[in-house]
Short mmCIF file of C-alpha atoms in Angstrom, two decimals:
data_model
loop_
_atom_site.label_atom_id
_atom_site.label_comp_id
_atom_site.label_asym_id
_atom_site.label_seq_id
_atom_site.Cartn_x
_atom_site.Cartn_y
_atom_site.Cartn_z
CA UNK A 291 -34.89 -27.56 19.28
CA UNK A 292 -31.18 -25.46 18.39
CA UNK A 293 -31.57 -26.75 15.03
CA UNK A 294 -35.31 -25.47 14.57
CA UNK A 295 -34.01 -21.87 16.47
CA UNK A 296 -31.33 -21.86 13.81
CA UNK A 297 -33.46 -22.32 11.34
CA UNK A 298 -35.91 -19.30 11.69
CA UNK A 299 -32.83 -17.25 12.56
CA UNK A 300 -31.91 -17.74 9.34
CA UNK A 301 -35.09 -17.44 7.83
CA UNK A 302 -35.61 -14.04 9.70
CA UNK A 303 -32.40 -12.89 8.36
CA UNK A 304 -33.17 -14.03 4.69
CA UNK A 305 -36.33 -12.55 4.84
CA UNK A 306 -35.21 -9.13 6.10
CA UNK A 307 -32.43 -9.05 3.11
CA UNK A 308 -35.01 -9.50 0.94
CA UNK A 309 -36.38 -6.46 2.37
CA UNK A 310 -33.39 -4.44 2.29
CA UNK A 311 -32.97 -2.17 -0.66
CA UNK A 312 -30.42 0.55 0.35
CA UNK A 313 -28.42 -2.89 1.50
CA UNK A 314 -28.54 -4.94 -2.14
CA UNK A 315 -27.70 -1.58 -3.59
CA UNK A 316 -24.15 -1.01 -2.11
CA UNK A 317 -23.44 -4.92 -2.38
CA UNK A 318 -24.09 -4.30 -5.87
CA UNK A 319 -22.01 -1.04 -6.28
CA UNK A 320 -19.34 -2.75 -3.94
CA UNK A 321 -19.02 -5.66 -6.80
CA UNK A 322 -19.56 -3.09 -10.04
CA UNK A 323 -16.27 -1.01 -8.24
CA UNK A 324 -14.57 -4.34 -7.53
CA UNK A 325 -14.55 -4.97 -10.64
CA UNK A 326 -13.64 -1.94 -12.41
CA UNK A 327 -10.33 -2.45 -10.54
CA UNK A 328 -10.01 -6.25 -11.69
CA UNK A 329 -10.40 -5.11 -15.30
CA UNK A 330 -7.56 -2.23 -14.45
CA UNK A 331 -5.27 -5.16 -13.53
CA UNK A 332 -5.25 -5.99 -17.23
CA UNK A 333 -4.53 -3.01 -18.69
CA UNK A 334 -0.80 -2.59 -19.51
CA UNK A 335 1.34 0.09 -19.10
CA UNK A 336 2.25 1.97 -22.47
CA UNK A 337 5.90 1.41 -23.51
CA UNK A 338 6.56 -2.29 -22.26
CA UNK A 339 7.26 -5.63 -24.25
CA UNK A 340 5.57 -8.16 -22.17
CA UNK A 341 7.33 -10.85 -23.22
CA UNK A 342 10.36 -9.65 -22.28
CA UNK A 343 9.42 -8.53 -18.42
CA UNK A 344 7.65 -11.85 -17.88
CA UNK A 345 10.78 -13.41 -18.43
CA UNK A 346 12.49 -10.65 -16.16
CA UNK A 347 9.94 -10.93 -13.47
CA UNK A 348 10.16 -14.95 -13.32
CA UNK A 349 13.27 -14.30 -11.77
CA UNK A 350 12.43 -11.56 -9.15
CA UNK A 351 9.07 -13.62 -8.18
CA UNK A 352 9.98 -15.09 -4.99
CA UNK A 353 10.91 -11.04 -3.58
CA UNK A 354 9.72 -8.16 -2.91
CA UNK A 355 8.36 -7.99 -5.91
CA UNK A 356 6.28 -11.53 -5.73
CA UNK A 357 4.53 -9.61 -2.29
CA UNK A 358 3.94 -6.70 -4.46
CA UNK A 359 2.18 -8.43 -6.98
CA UNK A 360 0.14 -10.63 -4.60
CA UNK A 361 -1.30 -7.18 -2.76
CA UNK A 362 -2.12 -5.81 -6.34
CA UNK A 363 -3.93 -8.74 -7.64
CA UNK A 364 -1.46 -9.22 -9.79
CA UNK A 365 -0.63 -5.92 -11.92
CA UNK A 366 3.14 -6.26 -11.17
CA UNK A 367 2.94 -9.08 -13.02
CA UNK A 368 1.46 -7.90 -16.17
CA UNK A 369 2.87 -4.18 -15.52
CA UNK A 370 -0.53 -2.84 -15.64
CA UNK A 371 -1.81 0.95 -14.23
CA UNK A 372 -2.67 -0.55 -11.34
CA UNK A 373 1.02 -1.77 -10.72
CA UNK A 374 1.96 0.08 -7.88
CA UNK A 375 -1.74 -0.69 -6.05
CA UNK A 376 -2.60 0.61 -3.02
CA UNK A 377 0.28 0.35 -1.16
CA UNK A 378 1.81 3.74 -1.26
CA UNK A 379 -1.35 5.15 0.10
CA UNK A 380 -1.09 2.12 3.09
CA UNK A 381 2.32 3.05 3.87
CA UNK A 382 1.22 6.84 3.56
CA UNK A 383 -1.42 6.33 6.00
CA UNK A 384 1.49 4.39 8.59
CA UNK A 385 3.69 6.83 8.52
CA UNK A 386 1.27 10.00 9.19
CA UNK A 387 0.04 7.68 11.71
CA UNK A 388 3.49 7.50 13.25
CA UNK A 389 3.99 10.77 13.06
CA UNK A 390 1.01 12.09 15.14
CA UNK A 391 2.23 10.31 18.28
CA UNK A 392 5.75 12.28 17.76
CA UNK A 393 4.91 15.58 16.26
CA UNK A 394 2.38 17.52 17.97
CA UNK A 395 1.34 19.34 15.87
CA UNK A 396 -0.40 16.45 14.25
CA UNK A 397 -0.71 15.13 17.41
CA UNK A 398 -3.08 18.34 18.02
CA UNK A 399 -5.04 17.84 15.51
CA UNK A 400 -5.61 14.25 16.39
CA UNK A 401 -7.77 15.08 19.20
CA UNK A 402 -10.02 18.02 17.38
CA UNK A 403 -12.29 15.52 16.09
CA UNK A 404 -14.00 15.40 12.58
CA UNK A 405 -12.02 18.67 10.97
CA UNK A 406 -8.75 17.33 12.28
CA UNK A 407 -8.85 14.07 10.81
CA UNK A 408 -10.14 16.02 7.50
CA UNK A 409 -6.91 17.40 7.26
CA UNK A 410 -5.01 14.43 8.21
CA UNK A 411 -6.29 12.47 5.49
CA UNK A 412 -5.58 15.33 3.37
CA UNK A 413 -2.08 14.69 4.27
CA UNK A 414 -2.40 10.83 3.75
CA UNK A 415 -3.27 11.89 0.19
CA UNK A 416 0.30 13.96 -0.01
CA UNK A 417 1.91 11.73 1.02
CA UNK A 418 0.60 9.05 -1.47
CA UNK A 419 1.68 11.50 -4.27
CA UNK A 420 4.88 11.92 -2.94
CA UNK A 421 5.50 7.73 -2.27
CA UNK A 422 4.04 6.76 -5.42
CA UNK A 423 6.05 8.84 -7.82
CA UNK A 424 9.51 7.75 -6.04
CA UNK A 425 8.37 4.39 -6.49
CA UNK A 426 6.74 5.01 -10.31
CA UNK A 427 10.26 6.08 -11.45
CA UNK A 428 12.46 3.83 -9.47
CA UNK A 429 10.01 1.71 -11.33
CA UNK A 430 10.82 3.77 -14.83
CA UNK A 431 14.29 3.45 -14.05
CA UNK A 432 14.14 -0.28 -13.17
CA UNK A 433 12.69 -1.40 -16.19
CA UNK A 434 14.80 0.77 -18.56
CA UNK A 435 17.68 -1.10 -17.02
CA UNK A 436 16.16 -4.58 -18.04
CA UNK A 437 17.03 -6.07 -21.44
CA UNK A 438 14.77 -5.26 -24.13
CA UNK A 439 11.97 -4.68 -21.91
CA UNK A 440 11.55 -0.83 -22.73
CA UNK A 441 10.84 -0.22 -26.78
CA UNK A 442 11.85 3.32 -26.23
CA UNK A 443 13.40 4.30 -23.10
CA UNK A 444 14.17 7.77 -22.19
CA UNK A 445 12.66 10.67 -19.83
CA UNK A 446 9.06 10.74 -22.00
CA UNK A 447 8.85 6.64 -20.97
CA UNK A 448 9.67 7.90 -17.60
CA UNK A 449 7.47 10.65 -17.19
CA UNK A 450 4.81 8.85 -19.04
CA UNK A 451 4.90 5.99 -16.25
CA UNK A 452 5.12 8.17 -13.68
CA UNK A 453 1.80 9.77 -14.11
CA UNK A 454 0.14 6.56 -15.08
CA UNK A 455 1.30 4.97 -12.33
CA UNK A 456 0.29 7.74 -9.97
CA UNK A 457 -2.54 8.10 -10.99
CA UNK A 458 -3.61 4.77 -11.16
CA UNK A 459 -3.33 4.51 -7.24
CA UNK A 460 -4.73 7.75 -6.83
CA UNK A 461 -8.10 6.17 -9.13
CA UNK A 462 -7.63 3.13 -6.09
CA UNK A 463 -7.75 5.31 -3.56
CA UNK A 464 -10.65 7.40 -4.92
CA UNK A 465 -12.65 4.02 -5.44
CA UNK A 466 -11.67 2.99 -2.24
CA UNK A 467 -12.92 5.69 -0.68
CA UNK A 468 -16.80 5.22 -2.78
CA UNK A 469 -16.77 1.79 -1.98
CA UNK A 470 -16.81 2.65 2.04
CA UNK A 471 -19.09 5.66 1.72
CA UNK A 472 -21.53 4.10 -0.68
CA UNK A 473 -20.80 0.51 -0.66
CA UNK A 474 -20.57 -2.44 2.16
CA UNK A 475 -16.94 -2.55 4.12
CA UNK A 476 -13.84 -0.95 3.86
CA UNK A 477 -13.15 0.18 0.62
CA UNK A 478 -9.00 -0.42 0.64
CA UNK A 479 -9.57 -3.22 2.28
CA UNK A 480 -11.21 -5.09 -0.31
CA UNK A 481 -9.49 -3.95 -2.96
CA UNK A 482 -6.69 -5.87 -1.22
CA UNK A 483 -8.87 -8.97 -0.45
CA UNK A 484 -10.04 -9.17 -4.28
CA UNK A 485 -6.16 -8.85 -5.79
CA UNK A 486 -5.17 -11.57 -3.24
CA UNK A 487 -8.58 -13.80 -3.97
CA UNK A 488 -8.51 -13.46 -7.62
CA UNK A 489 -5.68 -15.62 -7.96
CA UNK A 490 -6.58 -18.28 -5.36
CA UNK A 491 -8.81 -20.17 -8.38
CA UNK A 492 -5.46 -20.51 -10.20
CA UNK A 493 -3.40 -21.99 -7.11
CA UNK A 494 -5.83 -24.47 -6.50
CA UNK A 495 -6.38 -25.76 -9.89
CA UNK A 496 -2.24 -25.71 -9.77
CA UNK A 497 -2.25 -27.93 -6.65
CA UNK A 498 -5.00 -30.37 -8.05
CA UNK A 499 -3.03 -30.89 -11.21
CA UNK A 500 0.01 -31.58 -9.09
CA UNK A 501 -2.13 -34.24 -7.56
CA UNK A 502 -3.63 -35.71 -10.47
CA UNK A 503 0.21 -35.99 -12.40
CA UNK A 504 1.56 -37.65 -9.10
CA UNK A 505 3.66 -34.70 -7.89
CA UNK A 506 1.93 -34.36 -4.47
CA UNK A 507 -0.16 -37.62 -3.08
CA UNK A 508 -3.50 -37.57 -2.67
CA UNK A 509 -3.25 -37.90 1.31
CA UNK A 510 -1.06 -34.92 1.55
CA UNK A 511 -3.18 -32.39 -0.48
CA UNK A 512 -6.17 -33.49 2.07
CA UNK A 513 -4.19 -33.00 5.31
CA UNK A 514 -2.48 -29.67 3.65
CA UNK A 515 -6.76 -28.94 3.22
CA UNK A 516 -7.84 -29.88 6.85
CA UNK A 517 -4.75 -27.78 8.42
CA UNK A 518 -5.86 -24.50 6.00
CA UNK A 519 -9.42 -24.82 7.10
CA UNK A 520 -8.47 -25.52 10.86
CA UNK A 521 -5.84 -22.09 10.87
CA UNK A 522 -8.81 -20.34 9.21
CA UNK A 523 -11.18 -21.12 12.01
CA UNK A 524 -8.17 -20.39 14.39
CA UNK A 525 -7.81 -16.98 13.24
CA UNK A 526 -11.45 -15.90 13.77
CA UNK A 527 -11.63 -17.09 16.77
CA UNK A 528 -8.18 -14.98 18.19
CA UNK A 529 -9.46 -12.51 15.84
CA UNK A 530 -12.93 -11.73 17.72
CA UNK A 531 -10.99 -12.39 21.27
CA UNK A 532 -11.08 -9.83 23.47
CA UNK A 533 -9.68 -8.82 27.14
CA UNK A 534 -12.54 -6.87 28.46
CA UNK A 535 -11.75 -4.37 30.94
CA UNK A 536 -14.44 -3.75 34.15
CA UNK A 537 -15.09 0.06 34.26
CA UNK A 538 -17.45 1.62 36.64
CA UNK A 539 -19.39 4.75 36.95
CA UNK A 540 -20.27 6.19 40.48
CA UNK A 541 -23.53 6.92 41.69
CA UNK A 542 -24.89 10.68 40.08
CA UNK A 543 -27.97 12.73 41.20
CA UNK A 544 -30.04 14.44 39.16
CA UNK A 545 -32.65 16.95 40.59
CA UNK A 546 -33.62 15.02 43.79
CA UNK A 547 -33.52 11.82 41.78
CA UNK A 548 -30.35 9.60 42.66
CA UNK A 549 -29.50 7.30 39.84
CA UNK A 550 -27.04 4.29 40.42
CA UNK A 551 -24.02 3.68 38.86
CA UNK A 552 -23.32 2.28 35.82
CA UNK A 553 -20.83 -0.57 34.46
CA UNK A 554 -19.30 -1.23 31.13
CA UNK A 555 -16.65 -2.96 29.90
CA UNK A 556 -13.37 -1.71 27.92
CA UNK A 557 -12.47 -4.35 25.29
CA UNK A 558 -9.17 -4.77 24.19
CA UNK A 559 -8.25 -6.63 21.31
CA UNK A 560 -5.57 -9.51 21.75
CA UNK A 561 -4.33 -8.49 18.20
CA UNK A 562 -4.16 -5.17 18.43
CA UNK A 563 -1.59 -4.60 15.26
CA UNK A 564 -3.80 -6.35 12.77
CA UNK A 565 -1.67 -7.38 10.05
CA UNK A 566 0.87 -4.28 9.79
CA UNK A 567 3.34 -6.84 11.74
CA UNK A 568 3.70 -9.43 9.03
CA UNK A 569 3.70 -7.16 6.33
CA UNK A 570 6.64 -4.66 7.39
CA UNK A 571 8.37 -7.97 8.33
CA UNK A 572 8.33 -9.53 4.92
CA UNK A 573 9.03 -6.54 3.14
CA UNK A 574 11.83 -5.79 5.32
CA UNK A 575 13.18 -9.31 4.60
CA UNK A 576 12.26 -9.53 1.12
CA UNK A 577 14.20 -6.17 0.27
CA UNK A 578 17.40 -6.86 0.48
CA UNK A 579 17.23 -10.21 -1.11
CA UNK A 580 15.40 -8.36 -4.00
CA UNK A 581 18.41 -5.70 -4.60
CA UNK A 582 20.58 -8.52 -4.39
CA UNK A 583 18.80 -10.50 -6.97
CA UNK A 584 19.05 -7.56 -9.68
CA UNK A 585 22.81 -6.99 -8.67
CA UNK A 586 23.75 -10.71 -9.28
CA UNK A 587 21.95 -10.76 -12.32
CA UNK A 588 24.50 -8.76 -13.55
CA UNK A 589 27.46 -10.86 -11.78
CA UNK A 590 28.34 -8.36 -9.09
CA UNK A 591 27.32 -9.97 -6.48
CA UNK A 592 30.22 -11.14 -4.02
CA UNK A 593 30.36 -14.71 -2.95
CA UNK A 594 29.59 -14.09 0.97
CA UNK A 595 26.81 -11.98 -0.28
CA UNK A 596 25.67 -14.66 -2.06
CA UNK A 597 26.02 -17.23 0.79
CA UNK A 598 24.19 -14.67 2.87
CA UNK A 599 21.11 -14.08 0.60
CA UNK A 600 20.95 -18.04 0.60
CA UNK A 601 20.41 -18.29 3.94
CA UNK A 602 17.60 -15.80 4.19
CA UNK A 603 15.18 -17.32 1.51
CA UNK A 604 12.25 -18.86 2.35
CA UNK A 605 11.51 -21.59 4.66
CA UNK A 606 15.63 -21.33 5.46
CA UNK A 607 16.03 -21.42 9.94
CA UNK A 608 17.78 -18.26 9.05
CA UNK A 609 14.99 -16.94 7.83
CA UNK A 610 12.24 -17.64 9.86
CA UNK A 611 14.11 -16.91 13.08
CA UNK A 612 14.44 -12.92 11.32
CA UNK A 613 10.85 -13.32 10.56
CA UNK A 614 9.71 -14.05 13.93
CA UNK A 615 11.88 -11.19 15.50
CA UNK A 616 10.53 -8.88 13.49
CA UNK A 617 7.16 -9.63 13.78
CA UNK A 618 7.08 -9.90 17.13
CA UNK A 619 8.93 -6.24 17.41
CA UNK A 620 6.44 -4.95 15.54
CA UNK A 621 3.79 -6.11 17.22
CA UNK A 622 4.54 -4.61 20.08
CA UNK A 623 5.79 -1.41 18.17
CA UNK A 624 2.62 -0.65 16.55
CA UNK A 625 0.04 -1.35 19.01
CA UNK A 626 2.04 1.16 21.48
CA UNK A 627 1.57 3.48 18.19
CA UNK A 628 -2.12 2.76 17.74
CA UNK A 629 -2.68 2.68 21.44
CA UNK A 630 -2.29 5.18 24.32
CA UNK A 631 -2.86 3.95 27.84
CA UNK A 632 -2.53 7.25 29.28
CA UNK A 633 -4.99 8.91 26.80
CA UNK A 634 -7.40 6.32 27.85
CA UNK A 635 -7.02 6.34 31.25
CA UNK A 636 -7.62 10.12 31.11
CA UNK A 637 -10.81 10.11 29.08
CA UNK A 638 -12.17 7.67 31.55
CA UNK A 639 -11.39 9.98 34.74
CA UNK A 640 -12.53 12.89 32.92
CA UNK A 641 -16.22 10.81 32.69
CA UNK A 642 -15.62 9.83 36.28
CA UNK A 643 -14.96 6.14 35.19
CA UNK A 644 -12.63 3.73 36.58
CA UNK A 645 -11.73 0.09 37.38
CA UNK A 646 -12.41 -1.20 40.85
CA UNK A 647 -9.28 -1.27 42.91
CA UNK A 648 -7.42 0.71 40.75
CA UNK A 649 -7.18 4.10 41.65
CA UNK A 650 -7.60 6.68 38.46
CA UNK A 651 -5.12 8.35 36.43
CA UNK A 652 -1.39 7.20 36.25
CA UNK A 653 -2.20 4.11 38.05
CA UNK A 654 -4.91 3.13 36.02
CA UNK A 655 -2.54 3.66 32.80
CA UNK A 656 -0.30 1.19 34.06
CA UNK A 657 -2.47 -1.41 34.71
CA UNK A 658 -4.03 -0.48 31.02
CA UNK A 659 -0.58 -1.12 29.87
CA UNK A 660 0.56 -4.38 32.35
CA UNK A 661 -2.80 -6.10 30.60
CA UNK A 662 -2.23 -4.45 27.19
CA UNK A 663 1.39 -5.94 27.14
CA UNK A 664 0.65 -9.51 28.41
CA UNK A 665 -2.01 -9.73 25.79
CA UNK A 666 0.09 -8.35 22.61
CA UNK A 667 2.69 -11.25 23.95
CA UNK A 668 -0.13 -13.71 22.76
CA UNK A 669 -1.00 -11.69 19.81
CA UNK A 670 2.73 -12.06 18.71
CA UNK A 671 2.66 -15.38 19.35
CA UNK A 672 -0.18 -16.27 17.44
CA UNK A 673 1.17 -13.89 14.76
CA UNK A 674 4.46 -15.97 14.66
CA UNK A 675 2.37 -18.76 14.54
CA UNK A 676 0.16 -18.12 11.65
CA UNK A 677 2.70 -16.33 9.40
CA UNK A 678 5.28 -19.34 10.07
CA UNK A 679 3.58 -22.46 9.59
CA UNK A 680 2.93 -21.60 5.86
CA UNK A 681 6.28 -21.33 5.63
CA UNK A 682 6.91 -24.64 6.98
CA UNK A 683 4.84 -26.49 4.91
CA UNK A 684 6.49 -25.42 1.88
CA UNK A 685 9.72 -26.35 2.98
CA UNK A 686 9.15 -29.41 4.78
CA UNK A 687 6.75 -30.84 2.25
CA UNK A 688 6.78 -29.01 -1.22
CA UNK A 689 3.23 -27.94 -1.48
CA UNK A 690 2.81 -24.31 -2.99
CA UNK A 691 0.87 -23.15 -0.29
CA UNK A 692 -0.59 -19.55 -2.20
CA UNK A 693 -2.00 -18.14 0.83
CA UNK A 694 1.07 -17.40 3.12
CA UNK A 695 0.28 -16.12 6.71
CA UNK A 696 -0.18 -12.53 5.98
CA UNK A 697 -2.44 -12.75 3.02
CA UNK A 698 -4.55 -15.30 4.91
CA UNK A 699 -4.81 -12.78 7.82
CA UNK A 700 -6.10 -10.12 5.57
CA UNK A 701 -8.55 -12.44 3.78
CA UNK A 702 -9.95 -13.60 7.25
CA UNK A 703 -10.24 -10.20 8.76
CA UNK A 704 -11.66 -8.58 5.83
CA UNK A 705 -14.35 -11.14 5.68
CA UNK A 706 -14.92 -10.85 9.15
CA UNK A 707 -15.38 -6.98 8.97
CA UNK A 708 -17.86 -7.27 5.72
CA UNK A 709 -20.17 -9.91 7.59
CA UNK A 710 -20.21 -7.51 10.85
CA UNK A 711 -21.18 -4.47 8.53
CA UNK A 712 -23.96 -6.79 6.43
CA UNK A 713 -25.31 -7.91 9.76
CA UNK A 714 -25.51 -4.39 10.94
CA UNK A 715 -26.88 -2.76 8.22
CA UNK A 716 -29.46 -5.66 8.30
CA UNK A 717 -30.28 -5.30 12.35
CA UNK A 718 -30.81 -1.93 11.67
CA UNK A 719 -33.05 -2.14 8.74
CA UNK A 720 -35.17 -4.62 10.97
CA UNK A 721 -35.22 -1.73 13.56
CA UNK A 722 -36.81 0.95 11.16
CA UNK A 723 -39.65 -1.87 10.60
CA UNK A 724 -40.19 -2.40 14.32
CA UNK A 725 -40.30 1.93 14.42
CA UNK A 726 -43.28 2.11 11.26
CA UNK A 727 -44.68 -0.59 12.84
CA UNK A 728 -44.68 1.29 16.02
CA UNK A 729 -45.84 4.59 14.65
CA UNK A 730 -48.67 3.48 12.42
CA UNK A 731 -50.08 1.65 15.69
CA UNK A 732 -49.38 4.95 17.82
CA UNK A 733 -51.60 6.80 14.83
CA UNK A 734 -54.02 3.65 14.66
CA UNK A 735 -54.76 4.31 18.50
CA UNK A 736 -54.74 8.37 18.23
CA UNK A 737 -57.76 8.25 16.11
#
């Protein structure tokens, strides 16, 4: 009987993507933009002996520079125009985000709607400028300092790569922006999942040759398999969790009509922070070791600083405790950014809302934040959780486990978010059917 329900579910959904049009055409445009920034990946930047960097970038793989590359599908490893990605318009976007909840000013225009966040983003875009060319000619700069990587160093390479740089995450951004207006999902978003996806073919054919040349046994590749798909199904599930809030409406009268009143629920998400905590935590540990790596290529590099940078590479207890810490800080951090108790608390008594046995205003934001906090604890935890156990695995048993905890939390929630907009777009394409249908039988009748 569930398996026969299933099935015409699934017919009825087949059948009304058939159907859809306006649907197949931004999948389509969504995979034509996709791939206009997979072919950008390959383009390198003018100026460079490839040779030379790939040897220079073997060496800087497992920092900074290895996350880099894995966000950018990887152009840092090729030093393509897409090099610097996406990420200076992410961290843009975090910091103006930062700022509205300390400056008023931007806190002001916050909270005037549609216009306000017109100019924010217009702000965001600044600020990408600004990021980008710092990093485009510490990039310059970084190269010119490698040997024989640069065929003709000077300030017309560096000016030349800063603008190409620039303005190849400026061309992200733009397409990023198309692919949410016109295509399916979020348009940054994917452009992440597809640079961290592209390369997942390549790791796994990587890991089966290990296995076929006797490297890694047969038994372990299967159980590193069944753990991969079981963390997968463990994020969605945490993922869609939610700690839904009871909020009631009192009884209004209208006229000499008294209506009773309503209930609804306030979700809040046990991972509110998303996957800003693991990524500010890795590239706050992967920094330093990455500046140290360049100085001690060069033999500068003391001997305790060299003991020290030791003990925070990966899978090292060093390490992971620092990871941990910090993701768990920000955790915590950003979803008291992203989240305002007392904002929410207000809106509600301003539409005469509130939760029974709480009374409304500054009592109500408390409780807001007593639940909020007990469930980011479990959203840290299960941050910890995820982000670590990768880590684990490669140290305790060798296996090159590509997708570490933070790229597997953006695959997962990207996905997640795509389905939910394809189902959407398809429940309301069946609801335009039900209103013709309606209509032509409201005509039908009329005549």
């Amino acid at each position: 009987m569930a398996s026969a329900a299933e099935q015409l579910a699934s017919n009825l959904n087949f059948s009304a993507f058939s159907k859809a049009e306006d649907l197949k055409k931004r999948i389509w445009f969504t995979l034509g933009a996709l791939l206009v920034y997979r072919l950008g990946t390959y383009i390198p930047l003018p100026g460079i002996n490839p040779a030379a960097f790939a040897q220079a970038f073997e060496g800087q793989a497992g920092g900074i520079l290895g996350l880099f590359n894995m966000f950018a599908g990887g152009a840092v490893e090729r030093m393509a125009i897409f090099a610097l990605g996406i990420m200076p318009y992410i961290s843009a976007s975090i910091i103006i985000q930062l700022m509205t909840s300390v400056v008023p000013t931007l806190e002001q225009l916050k909270k005037e709607g549609e216009q306000g966040r017109k100019i924010i983003n217009q702000y965001t875009r600044y600020g990408t400028v600004l990021l980008g060319t710092v990093q485009a000619y510490g990039i310059a700069v970084g190269l010119e300092s490698g040997n024989g990587i640069v065929t003709d160093p000077g300030w017309f390479f560096r000016i030349a790569t800063v603008i190409t740089l620039v303005g190849g995450t400026m061309f992200l951004m733009w397409l990023g922006e198309q692919i949410t207006a016109r295509g399916i999902g979020n348009g940054i978003s994917l452009i992440i999942f597809s640079g961290i996806v592209a390369a997942l073919p390549t790791a796994v054919a990587g890991t089966l040759e290990l296995g076929r040349t006797g490297a890694l046994s047969t038994g372990l590749i299967i159980a590193v398999i069944v753990v991969a798909i079981a963390v997968i199904a463990f994020i969605v599930f945490i993922e869609r969790a939610q700690r839904q809030l009871l909020i009631q409406y009192p009884k209004r009268q209208v006229g000499s009509r008294m209506f009773q009143g309503d209930t609804s629920h306030l979700p809040l998400k046990l991972n509110t922070a998303g996957v800003i905590p693991p990524i500010f935590a890795s590239s706050l540990l992967l920094l330093p070791a990455t500046v140290a790596g360049f100085a001690n290529s060069g033999g500068n590099l003391p001997g305790w600083a060299s003991t020290l940078l030791a003990s925070l590479g990966h899978g090292q207890p060093a390490y992971m405790a620092l990871y941990a810490l910090m993701i768990g800080f920000f955790a915590f951090f950003y979803t008291a950014i992203v989240f305002n108790p007392k904002d929410t608390a207000d809106n509600l008594k301003r539409h005469g809302g509130f939760i029974p046995g709480i009374r409304p205003g500054e009592r109500t934001a408390e409780y807001i934040d007593y639940v909020l906090t007990r469930i980011t604890l479990i959203g840290a935890m299960y941050l910890i959780f995820v982000c670590l156990l990768p880590e684990f695995l490669i140290a305790q048993t060798g296996v090159p486990f590509y997708l570490g905890g933070t790229s597997l939390l953006i695959v997962v929630s990207v996905t997640l978010d795509t389905v939910a907009q394809v189902q959407g777009h398809l429940i309301a394409q069946q609801y335009e059917g039900l209103i013709k249908k309606s209509k032509l039988r409201g005509g039908k009748k009329g005549r």
